[in-house]
mmCIF file of the C-alpha atoms, coordinates in Angstrom:
data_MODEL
# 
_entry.id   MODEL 
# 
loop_
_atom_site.group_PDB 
_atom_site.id 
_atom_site.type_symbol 
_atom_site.label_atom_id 
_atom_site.label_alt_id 
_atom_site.label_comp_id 
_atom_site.label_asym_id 
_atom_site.label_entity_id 
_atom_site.label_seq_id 
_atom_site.pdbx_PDB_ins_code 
_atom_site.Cartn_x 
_atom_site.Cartn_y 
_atom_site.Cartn_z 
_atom_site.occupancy 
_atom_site.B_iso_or_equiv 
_atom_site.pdbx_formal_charge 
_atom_site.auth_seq_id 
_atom_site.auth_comp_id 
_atom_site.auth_asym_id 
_atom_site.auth_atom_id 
_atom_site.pdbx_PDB_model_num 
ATOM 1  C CA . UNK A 1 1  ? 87.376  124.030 77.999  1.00 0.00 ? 1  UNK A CA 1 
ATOM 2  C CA . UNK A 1 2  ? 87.851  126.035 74.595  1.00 0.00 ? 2  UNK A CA 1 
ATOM 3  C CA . UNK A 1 3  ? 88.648  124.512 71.690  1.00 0.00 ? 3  UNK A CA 1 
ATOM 4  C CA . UNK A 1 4  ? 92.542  122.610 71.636  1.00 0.00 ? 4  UNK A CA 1 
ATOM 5  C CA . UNK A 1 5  ? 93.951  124.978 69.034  1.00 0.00 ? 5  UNK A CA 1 
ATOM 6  C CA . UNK A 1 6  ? 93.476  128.148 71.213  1.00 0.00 ? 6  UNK A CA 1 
ATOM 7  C CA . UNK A 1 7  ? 94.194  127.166 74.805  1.00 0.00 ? 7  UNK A CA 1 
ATOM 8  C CA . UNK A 1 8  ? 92.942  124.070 75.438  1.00 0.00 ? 8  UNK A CA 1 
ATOM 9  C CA . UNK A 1 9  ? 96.755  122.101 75.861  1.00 0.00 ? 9  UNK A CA 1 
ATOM 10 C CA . UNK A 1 10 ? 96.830  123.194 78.880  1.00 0.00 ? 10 UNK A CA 1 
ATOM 11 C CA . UNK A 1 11 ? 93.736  121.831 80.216  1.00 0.00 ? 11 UNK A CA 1 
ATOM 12 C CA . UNK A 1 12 ? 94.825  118.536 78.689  1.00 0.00 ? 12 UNK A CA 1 
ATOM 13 C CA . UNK A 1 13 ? 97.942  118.501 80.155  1.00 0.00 ? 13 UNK A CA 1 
ATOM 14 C CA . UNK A 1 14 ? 97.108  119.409 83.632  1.00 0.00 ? 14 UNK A CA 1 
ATOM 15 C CA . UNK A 1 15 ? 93.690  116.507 83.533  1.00 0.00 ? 15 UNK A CA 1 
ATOM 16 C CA . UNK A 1 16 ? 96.240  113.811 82.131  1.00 0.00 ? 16 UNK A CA 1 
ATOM 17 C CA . UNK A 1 17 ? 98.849  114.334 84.881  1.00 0.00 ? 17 UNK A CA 1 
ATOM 18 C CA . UNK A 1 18 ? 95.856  114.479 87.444  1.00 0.00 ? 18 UNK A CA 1 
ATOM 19 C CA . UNK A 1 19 ? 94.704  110.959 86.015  1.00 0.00 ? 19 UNK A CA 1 
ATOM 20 C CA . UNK A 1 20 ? 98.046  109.576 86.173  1.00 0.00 ? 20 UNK A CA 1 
ATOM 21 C CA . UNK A 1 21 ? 98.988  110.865 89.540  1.00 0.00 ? 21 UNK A CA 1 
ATOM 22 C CA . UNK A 1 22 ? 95.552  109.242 90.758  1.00 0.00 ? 22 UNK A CA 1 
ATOM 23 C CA . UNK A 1 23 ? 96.261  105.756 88.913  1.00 0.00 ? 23 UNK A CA 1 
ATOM 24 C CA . UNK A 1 24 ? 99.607  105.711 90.639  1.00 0.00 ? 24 UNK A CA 1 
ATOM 25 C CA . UNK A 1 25 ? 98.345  106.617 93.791  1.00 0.00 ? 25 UNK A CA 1 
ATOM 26 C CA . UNK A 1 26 ? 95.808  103.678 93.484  1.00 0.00 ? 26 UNK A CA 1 
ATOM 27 C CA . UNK A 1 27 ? 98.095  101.482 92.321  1.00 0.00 ? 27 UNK A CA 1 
ATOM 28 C CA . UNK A 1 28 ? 100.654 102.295 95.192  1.00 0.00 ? 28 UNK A CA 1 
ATOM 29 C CA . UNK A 1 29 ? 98.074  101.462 97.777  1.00 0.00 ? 29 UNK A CA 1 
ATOM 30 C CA . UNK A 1 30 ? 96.639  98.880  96.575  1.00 0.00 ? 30 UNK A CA 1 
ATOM 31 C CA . UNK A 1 31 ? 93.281  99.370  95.664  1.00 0.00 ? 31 UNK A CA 1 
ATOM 32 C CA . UNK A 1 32 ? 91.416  97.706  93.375  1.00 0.00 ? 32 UNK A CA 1 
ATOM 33 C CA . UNK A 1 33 ? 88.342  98.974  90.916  1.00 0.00 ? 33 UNK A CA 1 
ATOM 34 C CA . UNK A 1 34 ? 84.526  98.555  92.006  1.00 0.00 ? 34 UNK A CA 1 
ATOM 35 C CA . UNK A 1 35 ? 83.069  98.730  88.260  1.00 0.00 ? 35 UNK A CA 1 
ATOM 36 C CA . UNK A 1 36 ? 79.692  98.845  90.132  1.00 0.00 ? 36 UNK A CA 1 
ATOM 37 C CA . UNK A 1 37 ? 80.806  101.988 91.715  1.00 0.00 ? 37 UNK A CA 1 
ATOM 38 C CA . UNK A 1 38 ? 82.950  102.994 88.924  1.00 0.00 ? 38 UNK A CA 1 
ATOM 39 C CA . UNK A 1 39 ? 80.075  103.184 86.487  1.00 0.00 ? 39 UNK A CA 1 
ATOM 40 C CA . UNK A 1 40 ? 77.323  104.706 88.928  1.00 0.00 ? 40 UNK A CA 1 
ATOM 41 C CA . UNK A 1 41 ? 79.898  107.533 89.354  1.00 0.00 ? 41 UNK A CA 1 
ATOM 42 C CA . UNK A 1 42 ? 80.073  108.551 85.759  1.00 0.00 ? 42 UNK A CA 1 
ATOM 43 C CA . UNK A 1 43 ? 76.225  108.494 85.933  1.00 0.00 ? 43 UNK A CA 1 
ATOM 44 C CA . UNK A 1 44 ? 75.939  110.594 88.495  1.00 0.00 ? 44 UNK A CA 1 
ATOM 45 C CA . UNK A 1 45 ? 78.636  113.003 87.284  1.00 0.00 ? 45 UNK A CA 1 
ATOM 46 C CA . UNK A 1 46 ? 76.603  113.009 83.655  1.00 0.00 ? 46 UNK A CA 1 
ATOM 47 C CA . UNK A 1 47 ? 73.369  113.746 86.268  1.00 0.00 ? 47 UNK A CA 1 
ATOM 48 C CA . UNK A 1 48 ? 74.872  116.589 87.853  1.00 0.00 ? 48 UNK A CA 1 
ATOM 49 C CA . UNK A 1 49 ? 76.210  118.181 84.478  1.00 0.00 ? 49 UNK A CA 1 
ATOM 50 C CA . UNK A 1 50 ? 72.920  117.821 82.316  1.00 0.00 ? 50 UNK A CA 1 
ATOM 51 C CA . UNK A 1 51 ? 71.332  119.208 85.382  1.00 0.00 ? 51 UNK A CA 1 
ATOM 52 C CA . UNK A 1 52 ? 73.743  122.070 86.078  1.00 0.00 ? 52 UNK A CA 1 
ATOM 53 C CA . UNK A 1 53 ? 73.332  122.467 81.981  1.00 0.00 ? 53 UNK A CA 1 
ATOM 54 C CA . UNK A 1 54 ? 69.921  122.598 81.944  1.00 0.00 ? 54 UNK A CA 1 
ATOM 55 C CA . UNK A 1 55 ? 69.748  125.257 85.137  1.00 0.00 ? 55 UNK A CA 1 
ATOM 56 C CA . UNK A 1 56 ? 71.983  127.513 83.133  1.00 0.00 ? 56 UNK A CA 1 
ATOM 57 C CA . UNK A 1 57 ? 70.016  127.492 80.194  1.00 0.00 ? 57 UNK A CA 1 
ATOM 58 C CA . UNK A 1 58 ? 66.622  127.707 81.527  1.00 0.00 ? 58 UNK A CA 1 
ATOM 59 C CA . UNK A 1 59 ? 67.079  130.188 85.387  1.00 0.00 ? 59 UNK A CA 1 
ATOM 60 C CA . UNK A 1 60 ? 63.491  130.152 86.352  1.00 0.00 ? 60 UNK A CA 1 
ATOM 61 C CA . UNK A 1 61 ? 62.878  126.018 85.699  1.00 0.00 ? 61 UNK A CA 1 
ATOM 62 C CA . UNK A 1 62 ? 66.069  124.813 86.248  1.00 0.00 ? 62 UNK A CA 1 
ATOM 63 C CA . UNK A 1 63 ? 66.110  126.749 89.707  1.00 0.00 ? 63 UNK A CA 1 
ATOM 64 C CA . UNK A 1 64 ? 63.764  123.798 91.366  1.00 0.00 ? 64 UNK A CA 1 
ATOM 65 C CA . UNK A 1 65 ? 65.591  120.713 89.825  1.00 0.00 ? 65 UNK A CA 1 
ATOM 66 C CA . UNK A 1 66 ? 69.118  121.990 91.081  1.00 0.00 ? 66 UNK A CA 1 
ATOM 67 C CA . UNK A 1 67 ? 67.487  122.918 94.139  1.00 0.00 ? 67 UNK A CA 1 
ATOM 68 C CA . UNK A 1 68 ? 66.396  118.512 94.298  1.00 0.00 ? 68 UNK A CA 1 
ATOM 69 C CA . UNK A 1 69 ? 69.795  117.505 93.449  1.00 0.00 ? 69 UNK A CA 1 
ATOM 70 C CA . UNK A 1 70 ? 71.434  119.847 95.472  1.00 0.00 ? 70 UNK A CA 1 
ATOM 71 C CA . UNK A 1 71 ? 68.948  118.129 98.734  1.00 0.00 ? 71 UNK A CA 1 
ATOM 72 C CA . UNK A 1 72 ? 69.686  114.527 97.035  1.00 0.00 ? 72 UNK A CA 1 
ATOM 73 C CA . UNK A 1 73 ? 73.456  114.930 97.192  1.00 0.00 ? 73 UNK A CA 1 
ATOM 74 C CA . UNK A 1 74 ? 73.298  116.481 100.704 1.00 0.00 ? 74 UNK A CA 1 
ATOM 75 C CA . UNK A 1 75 ? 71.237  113.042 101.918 1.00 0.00 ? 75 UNK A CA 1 
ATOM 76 C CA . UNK A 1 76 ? 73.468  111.233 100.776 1.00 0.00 ? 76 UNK A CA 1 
ATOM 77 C CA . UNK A 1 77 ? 76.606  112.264 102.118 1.00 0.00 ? 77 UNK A CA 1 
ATOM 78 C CA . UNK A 1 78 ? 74.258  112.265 105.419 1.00 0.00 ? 78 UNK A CA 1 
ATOM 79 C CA . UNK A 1 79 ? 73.236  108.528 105.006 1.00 0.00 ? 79 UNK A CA 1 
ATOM 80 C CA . UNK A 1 80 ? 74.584  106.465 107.938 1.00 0.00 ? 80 UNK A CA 1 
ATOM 81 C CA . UNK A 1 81 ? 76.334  103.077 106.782 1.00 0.00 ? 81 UNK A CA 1 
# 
């Protein structure tokens, strides 16, 4: 996202009608919020950005630590409940 003055509106619009079409959607169906889950989520989105960051900004040593997340996040969408 650029800067708001250029083009960035947009971008705000479209994220705060995503939010509030997923808060109404919870709402609707009656879920309720997991702060335990809520929290490790951000963590792991903040994980995945720095490392994503970091890969960008350094190709030949960020190439190994994507290549461990990328394996991490693929165990654990294998990982039988």
């Amino acid at each position: 996202m650029d800067s708001l003055r250029a083009d960035g509106w947009g971008d705000v619009a479209f994220l705060l009608i995503a939010v509030m079409s997923a808060v109404f959607f919870w709402y609707i169906n009656g879920f309720y919020l997991n702060w335990l889950v809520f929290v490790a989520g951000i963590g792991a989105g903040v994980i995945v950005h720095r490392t994503f960051y970091f890969a960008d900004n350094h190709p030949v040593a960020g190439f190994p630590v994507t290549m461990v997340l990328v394996l991490a996040l693929v165990a654990a969408v294998h990982v039988n409940h």
